[in-house]
mmCIF file of C-alpha atoms (C1' of nucleotides) in Angstrom:
data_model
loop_
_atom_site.group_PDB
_atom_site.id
_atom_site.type_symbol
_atom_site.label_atom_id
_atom_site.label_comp_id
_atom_site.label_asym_id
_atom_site.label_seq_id
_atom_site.Cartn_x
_atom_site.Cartn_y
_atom_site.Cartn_z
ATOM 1 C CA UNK A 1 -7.840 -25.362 -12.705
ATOM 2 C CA UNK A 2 -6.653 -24.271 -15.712
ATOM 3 C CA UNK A 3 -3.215 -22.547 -16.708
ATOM 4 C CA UNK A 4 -2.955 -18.921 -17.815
ATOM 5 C CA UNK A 5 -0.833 -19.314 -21.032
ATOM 6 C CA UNK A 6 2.757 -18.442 -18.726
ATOM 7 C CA UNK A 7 3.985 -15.531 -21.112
ATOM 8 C CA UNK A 8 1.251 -13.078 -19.456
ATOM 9 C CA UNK A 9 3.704 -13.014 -16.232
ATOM 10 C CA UNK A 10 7.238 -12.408 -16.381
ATOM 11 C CA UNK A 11 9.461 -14.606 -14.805
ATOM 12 C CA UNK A 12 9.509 -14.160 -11.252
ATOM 13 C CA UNK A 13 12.040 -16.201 -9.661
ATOM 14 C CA UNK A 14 14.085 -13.211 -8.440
ATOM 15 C CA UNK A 15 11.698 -11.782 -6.334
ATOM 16 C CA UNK A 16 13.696 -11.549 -2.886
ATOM 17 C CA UNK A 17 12.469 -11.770 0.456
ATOM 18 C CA UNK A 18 8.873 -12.580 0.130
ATOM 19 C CA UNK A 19 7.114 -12.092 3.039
ATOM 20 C CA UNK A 20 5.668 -15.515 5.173
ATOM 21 C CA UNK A 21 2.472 -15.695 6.000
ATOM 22 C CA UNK A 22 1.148 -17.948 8.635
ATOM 23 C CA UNK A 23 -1.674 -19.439 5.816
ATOM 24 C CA UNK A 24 -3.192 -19.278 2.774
ATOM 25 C CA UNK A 25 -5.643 -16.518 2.509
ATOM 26 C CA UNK A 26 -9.239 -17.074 1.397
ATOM 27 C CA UNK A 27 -11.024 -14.864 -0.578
ATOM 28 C CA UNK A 28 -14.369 -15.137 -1.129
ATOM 29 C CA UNK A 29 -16.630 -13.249 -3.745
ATOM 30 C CA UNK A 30 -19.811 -12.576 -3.302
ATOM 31 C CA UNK A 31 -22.065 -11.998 -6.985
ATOM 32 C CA UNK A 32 -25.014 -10.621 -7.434
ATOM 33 C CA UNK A 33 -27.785 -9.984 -10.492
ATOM 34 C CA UNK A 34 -26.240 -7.869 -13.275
ATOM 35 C CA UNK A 35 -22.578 -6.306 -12.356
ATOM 36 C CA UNK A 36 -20.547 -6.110 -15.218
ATOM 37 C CA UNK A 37 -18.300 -9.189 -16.000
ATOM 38 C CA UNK A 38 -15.584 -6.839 -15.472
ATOM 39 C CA UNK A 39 -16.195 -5.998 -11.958
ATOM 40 C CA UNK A 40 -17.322 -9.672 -11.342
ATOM 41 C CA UNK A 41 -14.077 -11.291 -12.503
ATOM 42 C CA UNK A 42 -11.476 -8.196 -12.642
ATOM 43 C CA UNK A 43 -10.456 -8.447 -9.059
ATOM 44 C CA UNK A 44 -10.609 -12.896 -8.829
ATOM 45 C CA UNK A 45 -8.930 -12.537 -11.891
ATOM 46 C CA UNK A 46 -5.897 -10.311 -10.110
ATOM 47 C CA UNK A 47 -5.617 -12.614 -7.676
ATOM 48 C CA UNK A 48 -5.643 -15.719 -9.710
ATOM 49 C CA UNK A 49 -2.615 -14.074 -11.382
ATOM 50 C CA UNK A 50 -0.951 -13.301 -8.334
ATOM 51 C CA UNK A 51 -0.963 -16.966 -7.560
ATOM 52 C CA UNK A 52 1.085 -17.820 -10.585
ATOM 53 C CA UNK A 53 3.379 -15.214 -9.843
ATOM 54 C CA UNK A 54 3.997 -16.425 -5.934
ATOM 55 C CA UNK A 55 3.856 -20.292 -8.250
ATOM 56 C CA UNK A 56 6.548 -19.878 -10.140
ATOM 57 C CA UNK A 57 8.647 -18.005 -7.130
ATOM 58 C CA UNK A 58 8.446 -21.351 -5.991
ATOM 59 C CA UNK A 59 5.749 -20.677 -3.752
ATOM 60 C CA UNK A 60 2.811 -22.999 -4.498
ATOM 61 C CA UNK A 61 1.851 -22.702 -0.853
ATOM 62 C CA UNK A 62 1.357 -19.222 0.000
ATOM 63 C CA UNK A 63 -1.189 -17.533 -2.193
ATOM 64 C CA UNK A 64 -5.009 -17.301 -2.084
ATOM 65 C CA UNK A 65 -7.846 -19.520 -2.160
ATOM 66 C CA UNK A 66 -10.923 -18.415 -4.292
ATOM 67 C CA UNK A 67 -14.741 -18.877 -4.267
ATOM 68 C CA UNK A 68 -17.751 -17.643 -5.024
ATOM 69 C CA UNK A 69 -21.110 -17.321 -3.598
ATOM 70 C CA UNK A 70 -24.074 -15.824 -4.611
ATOM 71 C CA UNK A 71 -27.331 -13.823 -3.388
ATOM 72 C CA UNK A 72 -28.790 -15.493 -6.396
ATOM 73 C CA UNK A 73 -28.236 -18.952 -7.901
ATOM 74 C CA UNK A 74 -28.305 -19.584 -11.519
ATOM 75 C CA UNK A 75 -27.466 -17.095 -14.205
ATOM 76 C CA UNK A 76 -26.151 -13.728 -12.775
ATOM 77 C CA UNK A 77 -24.688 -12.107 -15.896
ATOM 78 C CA UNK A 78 -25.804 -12.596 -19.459
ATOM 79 C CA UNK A 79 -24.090 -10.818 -22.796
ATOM 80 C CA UNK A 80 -24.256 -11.525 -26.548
ATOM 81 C CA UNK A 81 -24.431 -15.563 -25.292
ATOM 82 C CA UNK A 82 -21.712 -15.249 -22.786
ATOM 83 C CA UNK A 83 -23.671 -16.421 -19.207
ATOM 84 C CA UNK A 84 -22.097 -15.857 -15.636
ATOM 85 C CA UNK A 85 -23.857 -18.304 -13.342
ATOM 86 C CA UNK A 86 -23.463 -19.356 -9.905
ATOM 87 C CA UNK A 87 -24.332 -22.618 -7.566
ATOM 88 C CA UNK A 88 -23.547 -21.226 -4.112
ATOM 89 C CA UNK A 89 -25.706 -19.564 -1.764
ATOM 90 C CA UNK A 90 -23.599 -16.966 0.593
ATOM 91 C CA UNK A 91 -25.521 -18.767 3.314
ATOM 92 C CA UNK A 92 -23.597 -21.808 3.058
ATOM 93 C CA UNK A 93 -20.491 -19.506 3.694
ATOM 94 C CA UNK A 94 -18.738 -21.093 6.271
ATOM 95 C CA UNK A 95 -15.272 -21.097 8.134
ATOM 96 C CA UNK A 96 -12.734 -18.201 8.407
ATOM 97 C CA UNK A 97 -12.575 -15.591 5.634
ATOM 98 C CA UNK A 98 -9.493 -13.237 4.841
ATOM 99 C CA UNK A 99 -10.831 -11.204 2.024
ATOM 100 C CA UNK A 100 -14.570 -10.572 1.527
ATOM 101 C CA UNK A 101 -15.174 -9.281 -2.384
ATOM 102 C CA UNK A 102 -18.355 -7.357 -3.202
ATOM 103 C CA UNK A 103 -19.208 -6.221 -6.574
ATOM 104 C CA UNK A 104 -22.266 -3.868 -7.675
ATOM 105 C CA UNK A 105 -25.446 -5.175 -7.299
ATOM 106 C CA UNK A 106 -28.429 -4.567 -9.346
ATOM 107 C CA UNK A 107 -30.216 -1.529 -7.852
ATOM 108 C CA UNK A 108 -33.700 -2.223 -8.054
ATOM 109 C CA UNK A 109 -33.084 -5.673 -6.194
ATOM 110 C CA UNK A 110 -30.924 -4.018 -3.907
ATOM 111 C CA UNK A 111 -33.652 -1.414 -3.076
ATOM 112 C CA UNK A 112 -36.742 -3.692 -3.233
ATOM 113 C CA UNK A 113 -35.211 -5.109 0.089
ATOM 114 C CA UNK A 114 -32.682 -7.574 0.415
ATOM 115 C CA UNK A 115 -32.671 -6.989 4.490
ATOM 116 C CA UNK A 116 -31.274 -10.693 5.047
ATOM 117 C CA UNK A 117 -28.627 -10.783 2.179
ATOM 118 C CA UNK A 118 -27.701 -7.265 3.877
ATOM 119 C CA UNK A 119 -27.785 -8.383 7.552
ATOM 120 C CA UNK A 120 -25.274 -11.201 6.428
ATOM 121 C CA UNK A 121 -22.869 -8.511 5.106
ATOM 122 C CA UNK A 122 -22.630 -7.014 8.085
ATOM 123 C CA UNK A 123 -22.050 -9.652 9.971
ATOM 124 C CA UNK A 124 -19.711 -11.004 8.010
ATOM 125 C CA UNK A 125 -17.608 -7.639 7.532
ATOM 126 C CA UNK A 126 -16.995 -7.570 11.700
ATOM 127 C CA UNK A 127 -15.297 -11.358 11.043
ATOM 128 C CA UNK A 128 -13.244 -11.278 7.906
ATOM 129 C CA UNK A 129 -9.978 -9.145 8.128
ATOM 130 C CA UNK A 130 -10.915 -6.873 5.249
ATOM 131 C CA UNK A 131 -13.806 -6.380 3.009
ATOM 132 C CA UNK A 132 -13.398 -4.268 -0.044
ATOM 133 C CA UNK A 133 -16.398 -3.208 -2.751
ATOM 134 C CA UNK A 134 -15.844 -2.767 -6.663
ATOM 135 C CA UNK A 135 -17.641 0.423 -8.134
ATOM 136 C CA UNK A 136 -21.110 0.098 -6.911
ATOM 137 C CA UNK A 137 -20.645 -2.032 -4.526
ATOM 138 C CA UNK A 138 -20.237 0.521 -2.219
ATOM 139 C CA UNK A 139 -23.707 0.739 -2.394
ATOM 140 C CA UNK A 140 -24.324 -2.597 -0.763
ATOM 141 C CA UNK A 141 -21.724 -1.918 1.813
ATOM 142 C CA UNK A 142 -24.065 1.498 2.780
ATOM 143 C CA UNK A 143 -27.144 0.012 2.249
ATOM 144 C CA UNK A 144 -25.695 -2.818 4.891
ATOM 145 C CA UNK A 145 -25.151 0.157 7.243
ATOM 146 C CA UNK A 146 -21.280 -0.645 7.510
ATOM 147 C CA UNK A 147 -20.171 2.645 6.189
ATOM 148 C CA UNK A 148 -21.526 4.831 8.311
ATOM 149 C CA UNK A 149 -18.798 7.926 9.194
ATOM 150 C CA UNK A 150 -16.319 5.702 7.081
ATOM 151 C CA UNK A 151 -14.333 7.036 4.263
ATOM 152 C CA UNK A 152 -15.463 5.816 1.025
ATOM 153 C CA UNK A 153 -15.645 6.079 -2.605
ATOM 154 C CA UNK A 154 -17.501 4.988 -5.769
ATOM 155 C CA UNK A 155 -17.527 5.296 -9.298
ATOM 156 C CA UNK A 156 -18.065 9.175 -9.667
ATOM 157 C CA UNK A 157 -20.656 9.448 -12.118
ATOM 158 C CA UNK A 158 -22.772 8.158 -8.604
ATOM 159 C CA UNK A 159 -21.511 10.951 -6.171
ATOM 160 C CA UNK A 160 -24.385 12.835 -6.292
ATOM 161 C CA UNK A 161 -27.353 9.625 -6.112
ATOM 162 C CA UNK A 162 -25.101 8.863 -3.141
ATOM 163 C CA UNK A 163 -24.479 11.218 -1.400
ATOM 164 C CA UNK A 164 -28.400 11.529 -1.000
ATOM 165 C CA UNK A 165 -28.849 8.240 -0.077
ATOM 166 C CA UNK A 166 -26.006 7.462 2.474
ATOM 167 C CA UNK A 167 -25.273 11.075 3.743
ATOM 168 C CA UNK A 168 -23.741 10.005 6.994
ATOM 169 C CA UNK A 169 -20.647 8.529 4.592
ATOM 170 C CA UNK A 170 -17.617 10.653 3.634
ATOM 171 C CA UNK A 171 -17.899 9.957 0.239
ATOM 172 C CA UNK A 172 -14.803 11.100 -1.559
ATOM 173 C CA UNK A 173 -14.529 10.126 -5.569
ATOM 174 C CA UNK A 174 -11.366 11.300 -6.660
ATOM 175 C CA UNK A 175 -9.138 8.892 -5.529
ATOM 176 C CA UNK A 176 -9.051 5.416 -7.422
ATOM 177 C CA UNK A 177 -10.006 3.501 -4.039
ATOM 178 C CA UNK A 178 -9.706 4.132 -0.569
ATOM 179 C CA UNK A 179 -9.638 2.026 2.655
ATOM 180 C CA UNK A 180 -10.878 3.330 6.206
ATOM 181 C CA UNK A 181 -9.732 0.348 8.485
ATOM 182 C CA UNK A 182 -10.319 -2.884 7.188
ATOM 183 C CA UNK A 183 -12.968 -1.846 4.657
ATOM 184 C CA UNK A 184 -11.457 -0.799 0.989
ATOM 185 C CA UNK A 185 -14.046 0.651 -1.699
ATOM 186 C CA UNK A 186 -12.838 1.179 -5.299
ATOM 187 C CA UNK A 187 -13.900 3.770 -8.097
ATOM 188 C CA UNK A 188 -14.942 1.964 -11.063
ATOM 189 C CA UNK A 189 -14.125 -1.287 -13.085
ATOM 190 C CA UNK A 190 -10.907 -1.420 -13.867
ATOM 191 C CA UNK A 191 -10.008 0.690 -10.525
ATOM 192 C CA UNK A 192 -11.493 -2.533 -8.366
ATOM 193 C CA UNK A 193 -8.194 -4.330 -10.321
ATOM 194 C CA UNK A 194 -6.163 -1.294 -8.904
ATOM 195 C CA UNK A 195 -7.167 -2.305 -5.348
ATOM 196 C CA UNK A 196 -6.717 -5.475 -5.812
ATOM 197 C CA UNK A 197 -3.206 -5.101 -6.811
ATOM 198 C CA UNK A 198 -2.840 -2.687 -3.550
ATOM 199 C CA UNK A 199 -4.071 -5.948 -1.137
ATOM 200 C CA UNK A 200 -1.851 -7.762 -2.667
ATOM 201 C CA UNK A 201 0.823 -5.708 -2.160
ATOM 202 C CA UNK A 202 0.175 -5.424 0.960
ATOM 203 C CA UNK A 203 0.017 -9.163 1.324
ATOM 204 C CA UNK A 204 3.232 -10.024 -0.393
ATOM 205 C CA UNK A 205 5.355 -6.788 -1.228
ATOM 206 C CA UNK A 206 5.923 -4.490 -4.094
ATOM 207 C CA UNK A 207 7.531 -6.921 -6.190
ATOM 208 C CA UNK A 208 4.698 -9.442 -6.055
ATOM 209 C CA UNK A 209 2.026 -6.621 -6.689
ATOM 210 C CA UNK A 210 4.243 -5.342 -9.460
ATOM 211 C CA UNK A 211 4.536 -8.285 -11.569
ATOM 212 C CA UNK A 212 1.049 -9.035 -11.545
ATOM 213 C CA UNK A 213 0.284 -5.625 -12.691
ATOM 214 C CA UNK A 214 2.498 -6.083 -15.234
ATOM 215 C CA UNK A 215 1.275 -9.113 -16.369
ATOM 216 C CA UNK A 216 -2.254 -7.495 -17.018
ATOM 217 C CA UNK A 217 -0.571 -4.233 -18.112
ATOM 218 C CA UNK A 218 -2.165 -2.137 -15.584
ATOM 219 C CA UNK A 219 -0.085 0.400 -13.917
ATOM 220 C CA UNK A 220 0.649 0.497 -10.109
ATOM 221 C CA UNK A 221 0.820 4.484 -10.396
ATOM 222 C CA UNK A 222 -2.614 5.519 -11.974
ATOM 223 C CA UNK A 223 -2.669 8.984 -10.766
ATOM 224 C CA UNK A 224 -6.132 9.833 -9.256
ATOM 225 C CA UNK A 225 -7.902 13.178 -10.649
ATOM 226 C CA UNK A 226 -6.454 15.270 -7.524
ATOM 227 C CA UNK A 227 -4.245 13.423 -5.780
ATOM 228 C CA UNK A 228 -0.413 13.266 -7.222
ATOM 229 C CA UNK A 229 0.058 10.480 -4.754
ATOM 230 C CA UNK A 230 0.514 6.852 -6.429
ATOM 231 C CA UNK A 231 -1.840 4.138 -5.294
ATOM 232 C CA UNK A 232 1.155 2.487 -3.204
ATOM 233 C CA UNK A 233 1.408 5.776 -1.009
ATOM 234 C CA UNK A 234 -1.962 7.143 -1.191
ATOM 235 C CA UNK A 235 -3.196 4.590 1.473
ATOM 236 C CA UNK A 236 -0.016 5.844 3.666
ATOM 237 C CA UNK A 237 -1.207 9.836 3.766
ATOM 238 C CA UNK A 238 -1.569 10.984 7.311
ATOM 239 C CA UNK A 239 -4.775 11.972 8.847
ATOM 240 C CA UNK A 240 -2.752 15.075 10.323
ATOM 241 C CA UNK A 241 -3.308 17.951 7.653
ATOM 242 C CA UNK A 242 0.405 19.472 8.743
ATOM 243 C CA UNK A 243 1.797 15.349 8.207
ATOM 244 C CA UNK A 244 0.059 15.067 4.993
ATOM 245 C CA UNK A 245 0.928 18.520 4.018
ATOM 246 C CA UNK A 246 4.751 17.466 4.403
ATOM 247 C CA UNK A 247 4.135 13.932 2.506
ATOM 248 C CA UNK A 248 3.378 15.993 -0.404
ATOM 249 C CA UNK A 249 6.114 18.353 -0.083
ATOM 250 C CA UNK A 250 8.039 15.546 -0.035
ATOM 251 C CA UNK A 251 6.692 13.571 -2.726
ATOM 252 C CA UNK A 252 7.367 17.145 -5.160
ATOM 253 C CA UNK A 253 10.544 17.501 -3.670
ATOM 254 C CA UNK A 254 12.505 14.489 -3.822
ATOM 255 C CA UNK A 255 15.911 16.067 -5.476
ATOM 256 C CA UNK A 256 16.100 17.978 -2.532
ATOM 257 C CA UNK A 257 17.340 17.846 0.652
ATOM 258 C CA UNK A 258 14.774 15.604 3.093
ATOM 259 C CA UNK A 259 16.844 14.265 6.402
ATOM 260 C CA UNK A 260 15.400 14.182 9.374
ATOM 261 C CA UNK A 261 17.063 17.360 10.779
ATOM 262 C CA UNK A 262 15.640 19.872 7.463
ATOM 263 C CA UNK A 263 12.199 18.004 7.592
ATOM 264 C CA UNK A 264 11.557 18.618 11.074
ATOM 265 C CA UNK A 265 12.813 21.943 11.006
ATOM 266 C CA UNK A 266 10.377 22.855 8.336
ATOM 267 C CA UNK A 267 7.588 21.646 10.858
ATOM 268 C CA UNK A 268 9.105 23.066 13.371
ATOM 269 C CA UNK A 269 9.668 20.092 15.478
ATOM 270 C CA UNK A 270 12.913 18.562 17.126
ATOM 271 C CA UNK A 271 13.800 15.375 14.980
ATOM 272 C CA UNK A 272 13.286 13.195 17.726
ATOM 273 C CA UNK A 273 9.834 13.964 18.359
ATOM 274 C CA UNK A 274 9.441 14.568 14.533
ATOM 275 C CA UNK A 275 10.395 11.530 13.800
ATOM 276 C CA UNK A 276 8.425 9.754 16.487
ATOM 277 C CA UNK A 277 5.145 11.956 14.668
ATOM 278 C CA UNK A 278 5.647 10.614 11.470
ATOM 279 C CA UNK A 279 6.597 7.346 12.446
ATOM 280 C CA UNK A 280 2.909 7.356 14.024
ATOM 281 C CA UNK A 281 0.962 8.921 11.397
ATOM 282 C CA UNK A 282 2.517 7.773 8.208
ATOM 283 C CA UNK A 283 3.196 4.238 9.518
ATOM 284 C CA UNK A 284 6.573 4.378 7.734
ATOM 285 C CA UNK A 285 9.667 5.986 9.453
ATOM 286 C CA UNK A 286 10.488 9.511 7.778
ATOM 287 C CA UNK A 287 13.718 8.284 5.873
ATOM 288 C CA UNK A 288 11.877 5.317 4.801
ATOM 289 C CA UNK A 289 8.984 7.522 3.466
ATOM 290 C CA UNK A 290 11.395 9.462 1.838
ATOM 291 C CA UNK A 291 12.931 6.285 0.565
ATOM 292 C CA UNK A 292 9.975 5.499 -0.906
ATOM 293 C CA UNK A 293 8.771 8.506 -2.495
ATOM 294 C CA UNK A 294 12.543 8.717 -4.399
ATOM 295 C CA UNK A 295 11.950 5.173 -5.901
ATOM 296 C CA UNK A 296 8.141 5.805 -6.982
ATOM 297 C CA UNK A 297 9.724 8.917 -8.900
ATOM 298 C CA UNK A 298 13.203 7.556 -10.460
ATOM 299 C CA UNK A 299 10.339 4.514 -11.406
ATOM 300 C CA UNK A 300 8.269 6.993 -12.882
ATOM 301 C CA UNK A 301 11.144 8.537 -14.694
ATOM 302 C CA UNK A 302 12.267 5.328 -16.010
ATOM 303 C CA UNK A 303 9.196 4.328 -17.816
ATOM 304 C CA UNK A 304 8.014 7.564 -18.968
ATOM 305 C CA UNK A 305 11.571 9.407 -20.324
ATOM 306 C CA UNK A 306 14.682 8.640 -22.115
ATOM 307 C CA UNK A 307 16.748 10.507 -19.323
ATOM 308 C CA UNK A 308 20.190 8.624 -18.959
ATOM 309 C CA UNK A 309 19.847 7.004 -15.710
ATOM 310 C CA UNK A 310 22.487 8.643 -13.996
ATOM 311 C CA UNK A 311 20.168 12.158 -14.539
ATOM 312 C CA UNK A 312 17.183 10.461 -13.629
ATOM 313 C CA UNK A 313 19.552 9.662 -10.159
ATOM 314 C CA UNK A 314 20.327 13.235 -9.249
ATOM 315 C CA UNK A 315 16.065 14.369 -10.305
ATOM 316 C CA UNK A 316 15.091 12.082 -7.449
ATOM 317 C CA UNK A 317 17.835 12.941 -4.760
ATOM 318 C CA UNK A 318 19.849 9.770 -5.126
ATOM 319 C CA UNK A 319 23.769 10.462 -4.654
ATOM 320 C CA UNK A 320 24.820 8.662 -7.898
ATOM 321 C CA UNK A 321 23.742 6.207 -10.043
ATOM 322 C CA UNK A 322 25.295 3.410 -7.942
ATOM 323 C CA UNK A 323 23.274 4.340 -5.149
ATOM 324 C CA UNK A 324 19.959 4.299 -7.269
ATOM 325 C CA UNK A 325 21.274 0.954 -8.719
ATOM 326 C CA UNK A 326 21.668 -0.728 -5.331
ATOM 327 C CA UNK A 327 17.850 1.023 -3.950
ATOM 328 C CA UNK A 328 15.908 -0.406 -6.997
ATOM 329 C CA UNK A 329 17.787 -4.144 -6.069
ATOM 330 C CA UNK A 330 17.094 -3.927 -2.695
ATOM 331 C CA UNK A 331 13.466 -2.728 -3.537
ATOM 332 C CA UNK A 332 12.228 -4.274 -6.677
ATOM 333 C CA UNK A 333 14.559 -6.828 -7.180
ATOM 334 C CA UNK A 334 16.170 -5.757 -10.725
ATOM 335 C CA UNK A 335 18.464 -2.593 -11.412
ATOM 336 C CA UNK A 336 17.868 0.865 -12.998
ATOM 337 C CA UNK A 337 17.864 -0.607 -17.074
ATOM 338 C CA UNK A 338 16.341 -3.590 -16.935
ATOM 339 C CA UNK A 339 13.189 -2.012 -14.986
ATOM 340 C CA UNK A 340 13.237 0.793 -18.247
ATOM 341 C CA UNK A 341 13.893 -2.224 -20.750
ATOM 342 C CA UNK A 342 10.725 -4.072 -19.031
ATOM 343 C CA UNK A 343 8.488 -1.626 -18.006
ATOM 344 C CA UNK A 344 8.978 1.340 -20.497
ATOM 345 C CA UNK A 345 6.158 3.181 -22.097
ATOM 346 C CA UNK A 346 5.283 0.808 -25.001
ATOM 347 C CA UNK A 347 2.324 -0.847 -23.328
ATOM 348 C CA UNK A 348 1.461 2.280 -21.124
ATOM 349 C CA UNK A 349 -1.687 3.322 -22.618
ATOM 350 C CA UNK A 350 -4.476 2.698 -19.455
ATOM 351 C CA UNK A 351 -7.054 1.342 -19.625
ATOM 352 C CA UNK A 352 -10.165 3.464 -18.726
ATOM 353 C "C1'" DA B 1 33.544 -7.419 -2.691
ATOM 354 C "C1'" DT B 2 34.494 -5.438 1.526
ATOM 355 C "C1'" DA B 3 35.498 -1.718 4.903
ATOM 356 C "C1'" DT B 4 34.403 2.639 6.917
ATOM 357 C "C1'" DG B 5 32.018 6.683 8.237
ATOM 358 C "C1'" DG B 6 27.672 8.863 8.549
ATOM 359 C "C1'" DA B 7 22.578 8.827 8.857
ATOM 360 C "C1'" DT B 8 18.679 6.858 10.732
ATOM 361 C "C1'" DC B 9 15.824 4.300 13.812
ATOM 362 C "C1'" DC B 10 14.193 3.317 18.226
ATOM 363 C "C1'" DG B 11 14.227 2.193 23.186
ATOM 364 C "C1'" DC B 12 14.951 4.490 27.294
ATOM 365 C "C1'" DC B 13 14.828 8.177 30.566
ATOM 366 C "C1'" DA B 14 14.577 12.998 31.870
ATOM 367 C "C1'" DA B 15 12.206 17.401 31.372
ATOM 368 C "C1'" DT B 16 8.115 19.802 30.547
ATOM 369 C "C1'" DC C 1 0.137 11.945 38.198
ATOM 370 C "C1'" DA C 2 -0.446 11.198 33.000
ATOM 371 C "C1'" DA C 3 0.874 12.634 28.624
ATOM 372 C "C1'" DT C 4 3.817 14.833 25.494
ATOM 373 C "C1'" DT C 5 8.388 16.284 24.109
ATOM 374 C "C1'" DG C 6 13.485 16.270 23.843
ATOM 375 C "C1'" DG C 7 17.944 14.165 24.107
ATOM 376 C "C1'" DC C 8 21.215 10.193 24.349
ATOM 377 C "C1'" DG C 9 23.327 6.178 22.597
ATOM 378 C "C1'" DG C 10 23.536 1.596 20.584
ATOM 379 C "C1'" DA C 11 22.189 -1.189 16.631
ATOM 380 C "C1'" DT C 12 21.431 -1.095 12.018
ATOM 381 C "C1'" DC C 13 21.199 0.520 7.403
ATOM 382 C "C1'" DC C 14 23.190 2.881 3.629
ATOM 383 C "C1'" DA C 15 26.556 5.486 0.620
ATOM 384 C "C1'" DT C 16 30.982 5.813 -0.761
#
DNA sequence: ATATGGATCCGCCAAT
DNA sequence: CAATTGGCGGATCCAT
């Protein structure tokens, strides 16, 4: 295949302690009539770059493995002479699948009956270990009857057409995407590259999913509408209302005070069993949470303010600046200035 | 760069 | 008896 020209990535070799896993991981997309190219290619795209990132770690052999098939062969996508085709039917999908991809799909096909191209969607999403839909996908994932009493979401401009059609899903469109299990739905275009950058993350770390965003200048943060909660720790929110009530105190509060003893106090639990609570809910241990929640900030203070770095320190409850220092090596790999010299707010303007 | 003291995590068992 | 909660202590992580 061809190279990316190697300046959209920066170098990578320092990222530590990349996880091992057992394979490669094959991710299949499966096209459709008339998505936009964006929502076709965004998410391959991300995980293209992600395997010239793990490449030049020196890890040619972890990674993913891409393909496409189609519900339609030939052209799929056509614009101002640029044509999308494809040459693989999804019924010649065969072997084990990690990561299913499904982009919108023309309505008017989807709804003049596609029962077959739906049935193998749903048989599909019980094998592969997560499926995840782009914008309006999400309506091929209902309309395959996978969603039903799942969380979801979709591009929002769609709430209300969806909401009527596939009542029995809890449709929520503020966040940017959301997963319920092993199924991941996405909010528009450019969010479906969001997600993306979230499985990979959860694939291969922080770092990894950090220097791919980077390399397409997408943020990980991308607040959602109501949600102050990054995309890295939106996925970790508790189902318990009093849990996910405390996440966010925690998240506003990181200057303060947050060891196990005040936290579980202010919930009115003993620490052991508050600890053992969180633990369960959050998937993260409290003081890791709390970890977490400093570095998202003292990042977010990096890139978006010339605070000296020792201030931006005691803002998000770190001791000093040497202990802030020694959490962002530990954690992304480079200290306090050179994440500000790389990452600050130049080249922050989002995309959509 | 290393040593030390404190916080946290987590398995285990007792109490509820 | 089963399930939840609380406390203890060793291993580990982290700040200084």
């Amino acid at each position: 295949m061809t190279e990316l020209p190697k300046f959209l990535i920066p170098p990578a070799s320092y990222i530590p302690n990349l996880p091992e896993p057992e394979r490669r991981k094959r991710v299949v997309l499966v096209a459709s009539l008339c998505a936009e190219p964006l929502e076709l290619i965004g998410p391959m795209n991300v995980f293209r770059l992600a395997n010239m990132v793990l490449d030049l770690s020196g890890r040619r052999d972890m990674g993913y493995d891409l393909e496409v098939v189609s519900s339609h062969l030939g052209e799929i996508f056509e614009m101002d002479g640029l044509k999308i085709s494809t040459d693989k039917p999804y019924q010649e999908l065969s072997g084990e699948v990690d990561t299913l991809l499904i982009p919108p799909m023309d309505f008017d096909v989807l709804f003049e009956g596609q029962e077959q191209f739906l049935g193998w969607i749903a048989a599909k999403s019980t094998e592969v270990r997560r499926i995840a839909s782009i914008c309006a996908g999400t309506y091929v994932l209902a309309a395959a009857g996978i969603l039903v009493g799942k969380r979801a979401t979709t591009h929002w401009d769609l709430e209300k057409d969806f909401v009527e059609r596939y009542p029995d899903v809890q449709l929520d469109v503020d966040p940017i995407y959301v997963k319920d299990g092993h199924i991941y739905t996405s909010a528009g275009m450019t969010a479906g590259i969001d997600m993306t950058i979230a499985l990979i993350e959860e694939d291969f770390g922080r770092a990894v999913a950090l220097r791919v965003a980077q390399g397409l200048v997408v943020f990980l943060k991308r607040p959602g509408s109501q949600s102050q909660f990054s995309t890295q720790l939106s996925y970790d929110l508790s189902e318990k209302s009093e849990i996910a009530e405390l996440q966010s105190y925690i998240y506003d509060n990181v200057g303060d005070d947050l060891s196990i003893d005040e936290l579980a106090s202010r919930v009115g639990m003993s620490s052991r069993n508050f600890s053992r609570t969180f633990t369960k809910e959050v998937g993260l241990a409290p003081g890791r949470f709390v970890e977490r929640c400093r570095l998202e900030m003292a990042r977010l203070n990096l890139e978006g303010s010339s605070l000296p770095i020792t201030k931006v320190a005691e803002r998000c409850g770190y001791g000093s600046g040497d202990s802030m220092r020694m959490a962002f090596e530990r954690q992304l790999g480079l200290n306090p200035r050179a994440y500000r010299q790389r990452f600050a707010t130049s080249s922050s303007n989002h995309s959509v």
